[in-house]
PDB file of C-alpha atoms in Angstrom:
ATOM      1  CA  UNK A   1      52.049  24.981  33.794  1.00  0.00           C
ATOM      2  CA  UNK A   2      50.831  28.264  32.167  1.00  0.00           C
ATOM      3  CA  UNK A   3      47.953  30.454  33.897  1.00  0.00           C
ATOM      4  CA  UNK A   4      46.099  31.427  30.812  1.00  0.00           C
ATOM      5  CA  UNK A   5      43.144  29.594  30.451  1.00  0.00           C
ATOM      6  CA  UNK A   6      41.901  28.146  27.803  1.00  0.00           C
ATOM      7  CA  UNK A   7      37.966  26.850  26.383  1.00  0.00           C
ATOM      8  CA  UNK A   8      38.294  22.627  26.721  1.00  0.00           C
ATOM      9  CA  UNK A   9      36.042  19.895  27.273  1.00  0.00           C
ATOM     10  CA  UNK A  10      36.541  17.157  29.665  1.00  0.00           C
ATOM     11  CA  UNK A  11      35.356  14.084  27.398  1.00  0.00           C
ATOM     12  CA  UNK A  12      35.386  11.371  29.859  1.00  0.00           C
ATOM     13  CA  UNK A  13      34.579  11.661  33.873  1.00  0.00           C
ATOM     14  CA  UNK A  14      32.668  10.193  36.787  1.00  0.00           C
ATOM     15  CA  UNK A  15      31.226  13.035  39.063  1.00  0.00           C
ATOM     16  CA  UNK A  16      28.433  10.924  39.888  1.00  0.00           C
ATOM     17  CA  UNK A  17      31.211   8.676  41.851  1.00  0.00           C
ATOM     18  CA  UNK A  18      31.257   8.874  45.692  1.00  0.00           C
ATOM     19  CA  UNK A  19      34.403  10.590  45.969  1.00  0.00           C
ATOM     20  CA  UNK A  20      32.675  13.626  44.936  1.00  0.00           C
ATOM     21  CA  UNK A  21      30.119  12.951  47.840  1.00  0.00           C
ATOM     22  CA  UNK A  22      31.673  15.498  50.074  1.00  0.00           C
ATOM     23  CA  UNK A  23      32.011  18.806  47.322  1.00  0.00           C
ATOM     24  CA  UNK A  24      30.573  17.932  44.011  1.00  0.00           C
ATOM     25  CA  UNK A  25      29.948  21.549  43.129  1.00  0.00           C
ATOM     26  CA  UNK A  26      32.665  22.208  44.201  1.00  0.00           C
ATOM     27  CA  UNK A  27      34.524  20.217  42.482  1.00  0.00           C
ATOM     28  CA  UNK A  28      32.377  21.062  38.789  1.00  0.00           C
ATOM     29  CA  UNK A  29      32.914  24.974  39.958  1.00  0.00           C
ATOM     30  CA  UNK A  30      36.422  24.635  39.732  1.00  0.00           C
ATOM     31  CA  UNK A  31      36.471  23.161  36.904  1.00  0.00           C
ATOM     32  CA  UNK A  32      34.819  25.585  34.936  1.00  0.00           C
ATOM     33  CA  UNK A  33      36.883  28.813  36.711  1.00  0.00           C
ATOM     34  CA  UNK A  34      39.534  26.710  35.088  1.00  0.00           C
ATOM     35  CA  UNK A  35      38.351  26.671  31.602  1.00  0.00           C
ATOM     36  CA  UNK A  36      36.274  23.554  31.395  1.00  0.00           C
ATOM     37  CA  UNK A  37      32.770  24.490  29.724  1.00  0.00           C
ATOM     38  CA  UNK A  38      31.647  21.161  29.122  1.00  0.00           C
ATOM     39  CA  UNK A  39      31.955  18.301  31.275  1.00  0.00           C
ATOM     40  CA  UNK A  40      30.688  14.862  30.091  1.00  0.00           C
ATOM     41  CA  UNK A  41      29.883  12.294  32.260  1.00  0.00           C
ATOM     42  CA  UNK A  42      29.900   8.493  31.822  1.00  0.00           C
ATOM     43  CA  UNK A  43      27.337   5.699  33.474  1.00  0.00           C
ATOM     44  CA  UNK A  44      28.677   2.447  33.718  1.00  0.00           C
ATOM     45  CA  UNK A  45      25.691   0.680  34.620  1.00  0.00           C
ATOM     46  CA  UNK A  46      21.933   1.245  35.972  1.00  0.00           C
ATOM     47  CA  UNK A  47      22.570   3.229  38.502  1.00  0.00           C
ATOM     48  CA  UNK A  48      24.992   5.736  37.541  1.00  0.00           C
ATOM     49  CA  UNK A  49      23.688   6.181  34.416  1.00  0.00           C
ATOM     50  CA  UNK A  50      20.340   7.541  36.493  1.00  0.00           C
ATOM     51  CA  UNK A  51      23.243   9.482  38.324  1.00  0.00           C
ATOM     52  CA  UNK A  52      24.858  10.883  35.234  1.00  0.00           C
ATOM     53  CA  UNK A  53      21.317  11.598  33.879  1.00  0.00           C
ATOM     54  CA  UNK A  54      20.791  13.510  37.225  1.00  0.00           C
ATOM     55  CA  UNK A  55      23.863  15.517  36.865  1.00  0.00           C
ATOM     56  CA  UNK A  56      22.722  16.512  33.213  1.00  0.00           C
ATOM     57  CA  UNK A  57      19.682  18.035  34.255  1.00  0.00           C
ATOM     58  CA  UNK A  58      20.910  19.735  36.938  1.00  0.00           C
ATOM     59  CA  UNK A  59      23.656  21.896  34.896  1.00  0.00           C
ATOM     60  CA  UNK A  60      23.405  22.908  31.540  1.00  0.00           C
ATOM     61  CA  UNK A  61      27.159  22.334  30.777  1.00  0.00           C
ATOM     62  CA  UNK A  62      27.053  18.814  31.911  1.00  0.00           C
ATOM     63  CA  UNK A  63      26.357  16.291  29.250  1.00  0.00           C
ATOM     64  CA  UNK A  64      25.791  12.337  29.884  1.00  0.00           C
ATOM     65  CA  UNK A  65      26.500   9.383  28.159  1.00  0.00           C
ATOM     66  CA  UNK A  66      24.944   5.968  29.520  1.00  0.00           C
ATOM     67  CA  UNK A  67      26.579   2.723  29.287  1.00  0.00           C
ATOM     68  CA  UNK A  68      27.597  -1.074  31.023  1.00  0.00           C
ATOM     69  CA  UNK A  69      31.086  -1.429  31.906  1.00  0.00           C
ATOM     70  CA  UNK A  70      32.753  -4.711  31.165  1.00  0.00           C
ATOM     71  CA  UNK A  71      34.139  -4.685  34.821  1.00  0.00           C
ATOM     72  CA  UNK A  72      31.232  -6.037  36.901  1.00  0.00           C
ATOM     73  CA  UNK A  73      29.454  -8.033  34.343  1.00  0.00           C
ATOM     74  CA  UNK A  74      29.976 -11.322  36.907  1.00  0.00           C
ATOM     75  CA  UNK A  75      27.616  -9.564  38.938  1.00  0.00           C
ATOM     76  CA  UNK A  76      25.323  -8.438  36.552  1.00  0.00           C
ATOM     77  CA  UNK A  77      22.231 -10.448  35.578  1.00  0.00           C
ATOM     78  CA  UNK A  78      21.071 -10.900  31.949  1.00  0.00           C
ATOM     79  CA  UNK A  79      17.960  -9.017  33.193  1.00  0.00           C
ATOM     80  CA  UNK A  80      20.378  -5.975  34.526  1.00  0.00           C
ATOM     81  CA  UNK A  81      21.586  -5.931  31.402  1.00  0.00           C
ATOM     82  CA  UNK A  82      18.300  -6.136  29.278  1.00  0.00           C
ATOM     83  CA  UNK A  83      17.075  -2.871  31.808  1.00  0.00           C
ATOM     84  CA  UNK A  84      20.198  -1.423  31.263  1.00  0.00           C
ATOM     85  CA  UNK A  85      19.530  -1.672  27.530  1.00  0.00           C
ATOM     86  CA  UNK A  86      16.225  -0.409  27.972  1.00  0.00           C
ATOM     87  CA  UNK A  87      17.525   2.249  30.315  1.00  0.00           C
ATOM     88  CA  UNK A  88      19.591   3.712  27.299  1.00  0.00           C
ATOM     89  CA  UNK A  89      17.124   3.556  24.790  1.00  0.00           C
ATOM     90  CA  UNK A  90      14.349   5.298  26.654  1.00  0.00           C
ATOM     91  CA  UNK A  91      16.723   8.358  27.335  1.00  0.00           C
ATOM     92  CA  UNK A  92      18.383   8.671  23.646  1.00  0.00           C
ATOM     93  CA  UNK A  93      17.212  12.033  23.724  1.00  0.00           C
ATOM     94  CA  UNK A  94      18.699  13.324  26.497  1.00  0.00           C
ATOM     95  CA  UNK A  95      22.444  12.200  25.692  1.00  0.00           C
ATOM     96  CA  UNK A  96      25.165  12.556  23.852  1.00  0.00           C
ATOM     97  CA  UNK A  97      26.784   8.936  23.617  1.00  0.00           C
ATOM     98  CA  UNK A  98      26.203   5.414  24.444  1.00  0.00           C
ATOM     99  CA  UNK A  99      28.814   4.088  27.116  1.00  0.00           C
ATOM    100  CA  UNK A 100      31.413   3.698  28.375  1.00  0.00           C
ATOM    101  CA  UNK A 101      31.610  -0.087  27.512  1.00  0.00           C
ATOM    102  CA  UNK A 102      33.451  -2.888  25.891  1.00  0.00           C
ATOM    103  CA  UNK A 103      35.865  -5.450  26.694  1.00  0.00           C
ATOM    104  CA  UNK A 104      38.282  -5.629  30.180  1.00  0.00           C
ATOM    105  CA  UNK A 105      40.864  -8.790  30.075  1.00  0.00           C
ATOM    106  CA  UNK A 106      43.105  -6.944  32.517  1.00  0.00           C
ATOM    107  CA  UNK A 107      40.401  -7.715  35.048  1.00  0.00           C
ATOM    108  CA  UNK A 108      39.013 -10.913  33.502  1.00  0.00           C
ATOM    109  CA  UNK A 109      41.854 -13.732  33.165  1.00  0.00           C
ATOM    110  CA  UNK A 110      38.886 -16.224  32.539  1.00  0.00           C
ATOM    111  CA  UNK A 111      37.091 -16.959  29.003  1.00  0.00           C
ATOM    112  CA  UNK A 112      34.033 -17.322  30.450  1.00  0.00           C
ATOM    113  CA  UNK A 113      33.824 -13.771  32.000  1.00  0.00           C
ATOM    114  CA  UNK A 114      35.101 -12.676  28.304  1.00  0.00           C
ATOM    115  CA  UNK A 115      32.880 -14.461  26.984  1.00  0.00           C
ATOM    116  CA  UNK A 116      30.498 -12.720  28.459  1.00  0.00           C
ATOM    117  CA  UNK A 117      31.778  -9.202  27.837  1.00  0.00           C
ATOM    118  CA  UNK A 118      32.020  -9.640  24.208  1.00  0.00           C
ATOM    119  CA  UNK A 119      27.994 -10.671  24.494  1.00  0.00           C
ATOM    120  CA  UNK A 120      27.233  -7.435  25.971  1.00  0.00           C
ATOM    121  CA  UNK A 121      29.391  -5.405  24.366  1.00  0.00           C
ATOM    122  CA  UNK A 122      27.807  -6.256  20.927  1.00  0.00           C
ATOM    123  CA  UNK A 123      24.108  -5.813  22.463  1.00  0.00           C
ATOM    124  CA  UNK A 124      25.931  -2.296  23.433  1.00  0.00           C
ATOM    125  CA  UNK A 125      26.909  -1.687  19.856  1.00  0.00           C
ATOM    126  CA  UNK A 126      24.050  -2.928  18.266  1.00  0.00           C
ATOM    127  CA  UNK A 127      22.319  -0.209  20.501  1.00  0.00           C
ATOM    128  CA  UNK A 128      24.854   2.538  19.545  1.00  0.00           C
ATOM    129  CA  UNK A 129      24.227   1.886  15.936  1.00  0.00           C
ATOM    130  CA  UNK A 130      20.493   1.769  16.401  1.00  0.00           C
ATOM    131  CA  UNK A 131      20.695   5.230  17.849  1.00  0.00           C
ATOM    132  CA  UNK A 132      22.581   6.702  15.775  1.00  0.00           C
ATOM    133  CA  UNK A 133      25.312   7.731  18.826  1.00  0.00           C
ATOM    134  CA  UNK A 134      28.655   7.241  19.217  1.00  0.00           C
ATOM    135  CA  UNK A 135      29.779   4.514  21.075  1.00  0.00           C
ATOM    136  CA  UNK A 136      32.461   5.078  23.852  1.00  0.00           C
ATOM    137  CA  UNK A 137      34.542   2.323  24.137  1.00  0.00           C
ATOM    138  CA  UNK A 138      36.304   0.548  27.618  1.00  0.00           C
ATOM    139  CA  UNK A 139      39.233  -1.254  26.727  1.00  0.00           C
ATOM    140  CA  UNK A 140      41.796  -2.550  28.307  1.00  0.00           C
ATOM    141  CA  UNK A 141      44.196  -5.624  27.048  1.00  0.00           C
ATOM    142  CA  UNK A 142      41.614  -6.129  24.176  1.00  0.00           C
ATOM    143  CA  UNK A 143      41.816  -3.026  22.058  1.00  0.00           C
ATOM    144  CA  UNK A 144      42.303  -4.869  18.705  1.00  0.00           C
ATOM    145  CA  UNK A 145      39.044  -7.049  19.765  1.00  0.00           C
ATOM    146  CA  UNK A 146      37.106  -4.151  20.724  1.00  0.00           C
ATOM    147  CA  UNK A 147      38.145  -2.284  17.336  1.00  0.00           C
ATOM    148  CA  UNK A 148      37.268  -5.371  15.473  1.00  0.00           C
ATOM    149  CA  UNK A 149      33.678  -5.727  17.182  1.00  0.00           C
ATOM    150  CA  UNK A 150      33.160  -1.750  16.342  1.00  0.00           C
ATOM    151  CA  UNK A 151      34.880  -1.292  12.906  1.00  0.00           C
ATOM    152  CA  UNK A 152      31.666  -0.893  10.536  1.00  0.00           C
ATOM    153  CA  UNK A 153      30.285   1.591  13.095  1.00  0.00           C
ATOM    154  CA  UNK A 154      30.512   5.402  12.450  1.00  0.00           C
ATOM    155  CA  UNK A 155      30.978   6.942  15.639  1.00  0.00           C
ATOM    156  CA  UNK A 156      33.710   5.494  18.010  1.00  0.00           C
ATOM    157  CA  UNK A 157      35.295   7.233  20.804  1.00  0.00           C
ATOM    158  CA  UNK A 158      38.274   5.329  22.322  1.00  0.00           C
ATOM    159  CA  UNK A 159      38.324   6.424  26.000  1.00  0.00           C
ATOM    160  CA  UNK A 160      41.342   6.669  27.743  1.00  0.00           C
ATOM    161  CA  UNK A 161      43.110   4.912  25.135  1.00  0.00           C
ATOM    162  CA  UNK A 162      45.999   2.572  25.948  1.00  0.00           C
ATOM    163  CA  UNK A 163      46.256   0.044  23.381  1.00  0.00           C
ATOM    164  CA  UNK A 164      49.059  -0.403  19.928  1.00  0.00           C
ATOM    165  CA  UNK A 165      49.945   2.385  17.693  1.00  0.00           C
ATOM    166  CA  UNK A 166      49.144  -0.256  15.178  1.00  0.00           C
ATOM    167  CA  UNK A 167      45.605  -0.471  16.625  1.00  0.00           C
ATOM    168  CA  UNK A 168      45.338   2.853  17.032  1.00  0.00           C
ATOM    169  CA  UNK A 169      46.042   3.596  13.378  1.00  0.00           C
ATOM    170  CA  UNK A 170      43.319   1.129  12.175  1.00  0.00           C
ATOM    171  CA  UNK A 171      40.835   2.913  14.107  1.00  0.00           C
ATOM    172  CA  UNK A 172      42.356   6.388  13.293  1.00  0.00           C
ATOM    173  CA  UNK A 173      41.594   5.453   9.600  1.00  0.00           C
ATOM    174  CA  UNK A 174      38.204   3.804  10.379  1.00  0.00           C
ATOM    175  CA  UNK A 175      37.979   8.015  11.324  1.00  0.00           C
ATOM    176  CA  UNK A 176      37.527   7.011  15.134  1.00  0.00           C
ATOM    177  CA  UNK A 177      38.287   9.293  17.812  1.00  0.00           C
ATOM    178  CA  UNK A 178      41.047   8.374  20.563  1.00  0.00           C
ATOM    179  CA  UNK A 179      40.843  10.139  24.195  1.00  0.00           C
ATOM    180  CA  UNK A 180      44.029  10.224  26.074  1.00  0.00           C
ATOM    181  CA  UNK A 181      42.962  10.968  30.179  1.00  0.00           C
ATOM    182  CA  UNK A 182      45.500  12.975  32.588  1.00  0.00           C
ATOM    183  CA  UNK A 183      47.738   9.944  32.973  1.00  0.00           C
ATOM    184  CA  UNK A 184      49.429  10.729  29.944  1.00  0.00           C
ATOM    185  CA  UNK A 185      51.433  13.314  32.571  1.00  0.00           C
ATOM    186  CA  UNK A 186      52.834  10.082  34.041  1.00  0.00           C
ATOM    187  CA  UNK A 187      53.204   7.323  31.453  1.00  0.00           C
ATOM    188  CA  UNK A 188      55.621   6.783  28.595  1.00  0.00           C
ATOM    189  CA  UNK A 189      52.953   4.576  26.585  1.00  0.00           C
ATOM    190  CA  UNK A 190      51.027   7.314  26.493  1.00  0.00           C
ATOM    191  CA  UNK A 191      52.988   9.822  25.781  1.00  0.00           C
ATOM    192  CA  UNK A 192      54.480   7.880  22.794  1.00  0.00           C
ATOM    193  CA  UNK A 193      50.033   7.687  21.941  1.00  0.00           C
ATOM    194  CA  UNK A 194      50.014  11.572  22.222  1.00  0.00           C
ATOM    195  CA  UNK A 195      52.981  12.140  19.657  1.00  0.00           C
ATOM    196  CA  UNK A 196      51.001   9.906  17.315  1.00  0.00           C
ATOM    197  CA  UNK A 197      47.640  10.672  17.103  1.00  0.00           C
ATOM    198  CA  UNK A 198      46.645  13.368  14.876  1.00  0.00           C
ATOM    199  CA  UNK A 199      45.164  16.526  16.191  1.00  0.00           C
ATOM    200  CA  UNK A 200      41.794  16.123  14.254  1.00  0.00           C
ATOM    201  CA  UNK A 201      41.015  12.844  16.074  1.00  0.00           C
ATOM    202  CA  UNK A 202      42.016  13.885  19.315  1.00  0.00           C
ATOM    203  CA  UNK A 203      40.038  13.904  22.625  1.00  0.00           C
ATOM    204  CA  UNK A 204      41.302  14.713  26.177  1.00  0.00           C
ATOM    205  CA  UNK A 205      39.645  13.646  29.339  1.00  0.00           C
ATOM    206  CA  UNK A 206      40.313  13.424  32.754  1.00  0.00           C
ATOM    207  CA  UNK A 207      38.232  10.334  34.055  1.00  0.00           C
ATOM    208  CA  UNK A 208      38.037  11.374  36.922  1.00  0.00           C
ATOM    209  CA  UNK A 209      38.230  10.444  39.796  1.00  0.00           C
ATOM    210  CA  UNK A 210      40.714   7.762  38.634  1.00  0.00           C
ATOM    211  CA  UNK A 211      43.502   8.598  36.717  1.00  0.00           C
ATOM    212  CA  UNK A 212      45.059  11.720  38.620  1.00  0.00           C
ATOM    213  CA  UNK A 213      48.042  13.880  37.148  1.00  0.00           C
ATOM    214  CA  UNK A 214      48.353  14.954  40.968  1.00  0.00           C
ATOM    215  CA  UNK A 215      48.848  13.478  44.304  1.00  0.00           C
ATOM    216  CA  UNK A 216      45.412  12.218  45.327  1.00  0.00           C
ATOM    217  CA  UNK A 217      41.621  12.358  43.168  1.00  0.00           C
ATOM    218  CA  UNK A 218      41.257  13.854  39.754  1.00  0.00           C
ATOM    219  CA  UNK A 219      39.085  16.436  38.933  1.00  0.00           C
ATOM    220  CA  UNK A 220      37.824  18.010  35.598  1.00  0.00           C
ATOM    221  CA  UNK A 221      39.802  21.236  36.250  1.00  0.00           C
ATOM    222  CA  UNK A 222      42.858  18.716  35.803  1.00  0.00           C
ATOM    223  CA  UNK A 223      42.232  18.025  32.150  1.00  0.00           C
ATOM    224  CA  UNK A 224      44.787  21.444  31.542  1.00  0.00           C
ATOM    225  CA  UNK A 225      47.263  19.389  32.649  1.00  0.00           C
ATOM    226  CA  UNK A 226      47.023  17.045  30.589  1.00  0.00           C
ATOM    227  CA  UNK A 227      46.591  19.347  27.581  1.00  0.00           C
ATOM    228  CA  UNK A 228      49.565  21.158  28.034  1.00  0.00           C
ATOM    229  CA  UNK A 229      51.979  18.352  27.982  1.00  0.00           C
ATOM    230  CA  UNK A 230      50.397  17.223  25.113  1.00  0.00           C
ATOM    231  CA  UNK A 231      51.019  20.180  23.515  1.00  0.00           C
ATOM    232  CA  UNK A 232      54.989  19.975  24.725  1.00  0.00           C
ATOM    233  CA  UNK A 233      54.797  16.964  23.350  1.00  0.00           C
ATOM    234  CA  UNK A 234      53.615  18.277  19.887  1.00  0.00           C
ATOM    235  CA  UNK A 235      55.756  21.143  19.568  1.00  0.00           C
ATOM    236  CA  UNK A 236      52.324  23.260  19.433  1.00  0.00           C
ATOM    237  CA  UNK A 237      51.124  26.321  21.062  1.00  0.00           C
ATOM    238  CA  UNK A 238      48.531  24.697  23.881  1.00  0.00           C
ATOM    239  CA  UNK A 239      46.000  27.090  22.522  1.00  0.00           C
ATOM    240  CA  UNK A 240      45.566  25.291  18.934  1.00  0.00           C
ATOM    241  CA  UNK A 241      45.432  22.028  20.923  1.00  0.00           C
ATOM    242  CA  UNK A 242      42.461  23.399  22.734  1.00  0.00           C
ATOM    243  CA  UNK A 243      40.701  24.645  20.189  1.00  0.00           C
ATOM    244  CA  UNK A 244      41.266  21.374  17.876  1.00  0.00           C
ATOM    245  CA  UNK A 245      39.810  19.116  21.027  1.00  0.00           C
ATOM    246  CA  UNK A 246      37.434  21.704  21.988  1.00  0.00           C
ATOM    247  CA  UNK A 247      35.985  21.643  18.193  1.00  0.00           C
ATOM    248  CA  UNK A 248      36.605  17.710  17.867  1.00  0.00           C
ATOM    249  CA  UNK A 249      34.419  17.023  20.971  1.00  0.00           C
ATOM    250  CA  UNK A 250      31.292  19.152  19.811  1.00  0.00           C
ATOM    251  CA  UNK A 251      31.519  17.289  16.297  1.00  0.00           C
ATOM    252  CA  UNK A 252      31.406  13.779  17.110  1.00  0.00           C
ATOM    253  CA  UNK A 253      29.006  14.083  20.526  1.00  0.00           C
ATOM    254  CA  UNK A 254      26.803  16.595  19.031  1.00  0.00           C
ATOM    255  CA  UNK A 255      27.276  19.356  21.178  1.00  0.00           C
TER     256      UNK A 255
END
């Protein structure tokens, strides 16, 4: 991989996880020497979206989106949920997105747990829309569900997608956003997602700390890798694909 650095924006990651425990600045230090000027990081639930929040305040390139991740949901009373809700609402102002969240069946065999992710995902939405913010989706094994529970929206971001190139292509012409994390450096699927997707609706995004193009955790400064095999993968100088995601992150989260 090439030196030069370039201006991107990690769309999706998790510094607020306990992996980071140990060298958080660190961590967001070396992201930025690398060429990262915006991080944004995703709640999943009450706590770490107070985390994420936390994070936001504390560094003025750090943006936050709050949300309720399908996984977990089992665990999760209707009054979590409700405060969660509430959480989200009360601190519109201070982000840029509502999520991640939506619908897990990789995790969830059982139609009662889907059941009740496809309840809270559409309190979710219903928020999203309310607000007036895009809605980052989860999905995993349900991508054509999720898409059909967002479709009339106007703001979707597909994080870390991983569904159809038939799905893909409904949501590209809904004018949806798809994400592809550093993984794409180690899975045909996604690679085969990268040659398809159109370099206006393009995001990249590390979510980190999962998800690593490397031996061991991910980290924001990792997001170059994945942008320059996407590029390869184009045919395009790696420049134009970081100005394109660059540019197509600050439209749709406002930055």
């Amino acid at each position: 991989m090439s030196d030069t650095k370039f201006d991107v924006i990690d769309t999706h990651c998790h510094l607020d996880f306990k992996n980071f425990n140990r060298d958080r600045d660190e961590v967001i230090q070396r992201g930025r020497k690398a060429g990262v000027t915006t991080m944004i990081n995703s709640g999943i639930d009450l706590k770490t979206n107070r985390k994420s929040l936390e994070l936001a305040r504390r560094y003025d390139f750090v943006f936050a989106t709050l949300g309720l991740n399908p996984n977990g949901l089992g665990e999760t009373t209707d009054e979590e949920v409700e405060a969660t809700l509430d959480q989200i609402r009360a601190h519109a102002k201070e982000i840029v997105g509502v999520g991640e969240a939506g619908l897990d069946y990789y995790r969830c065999p059982d139609e009662r747990g889907r059941d009740r992710q496809r309840e809270v995902f559409r309190k979710v939405v219903g928020l999203a829309e309310e607000l007036d913010l895009p809605q980052v989706i989860h999905a995993r094994l349900a991508e054509d569900e999720a898409f059909d529970v967002v479709k009339d929206l106007n703001k979707v971001v597909f994080h870390c997608y991983s569904g159809t190139v038939g799905t893909m292509k409904e949501a590209l012409d809904r004018g949806f956003y798809i994400s592809l994390a550093t993984v794409v450096c180690r899975s045909a699927q996604h690679q085969v997602l990268a040659r398809q997707v159109p370099l206006d609706r393009l995001l990249i995004e590390t979510d980190s700390p999962f998800l690593s193009p490397r031996k061991g955790r991910n980290e924001p400064a990792y997001v170059l890798d994945g942008l320059h095999l996407i590029a390869r993968i184009k045919g395009l100088p790696p420049e134009e694909v970081a100005e394109a995601t660059t540019k197509n992150a600050r439209k749709i989260f406002g930055l």
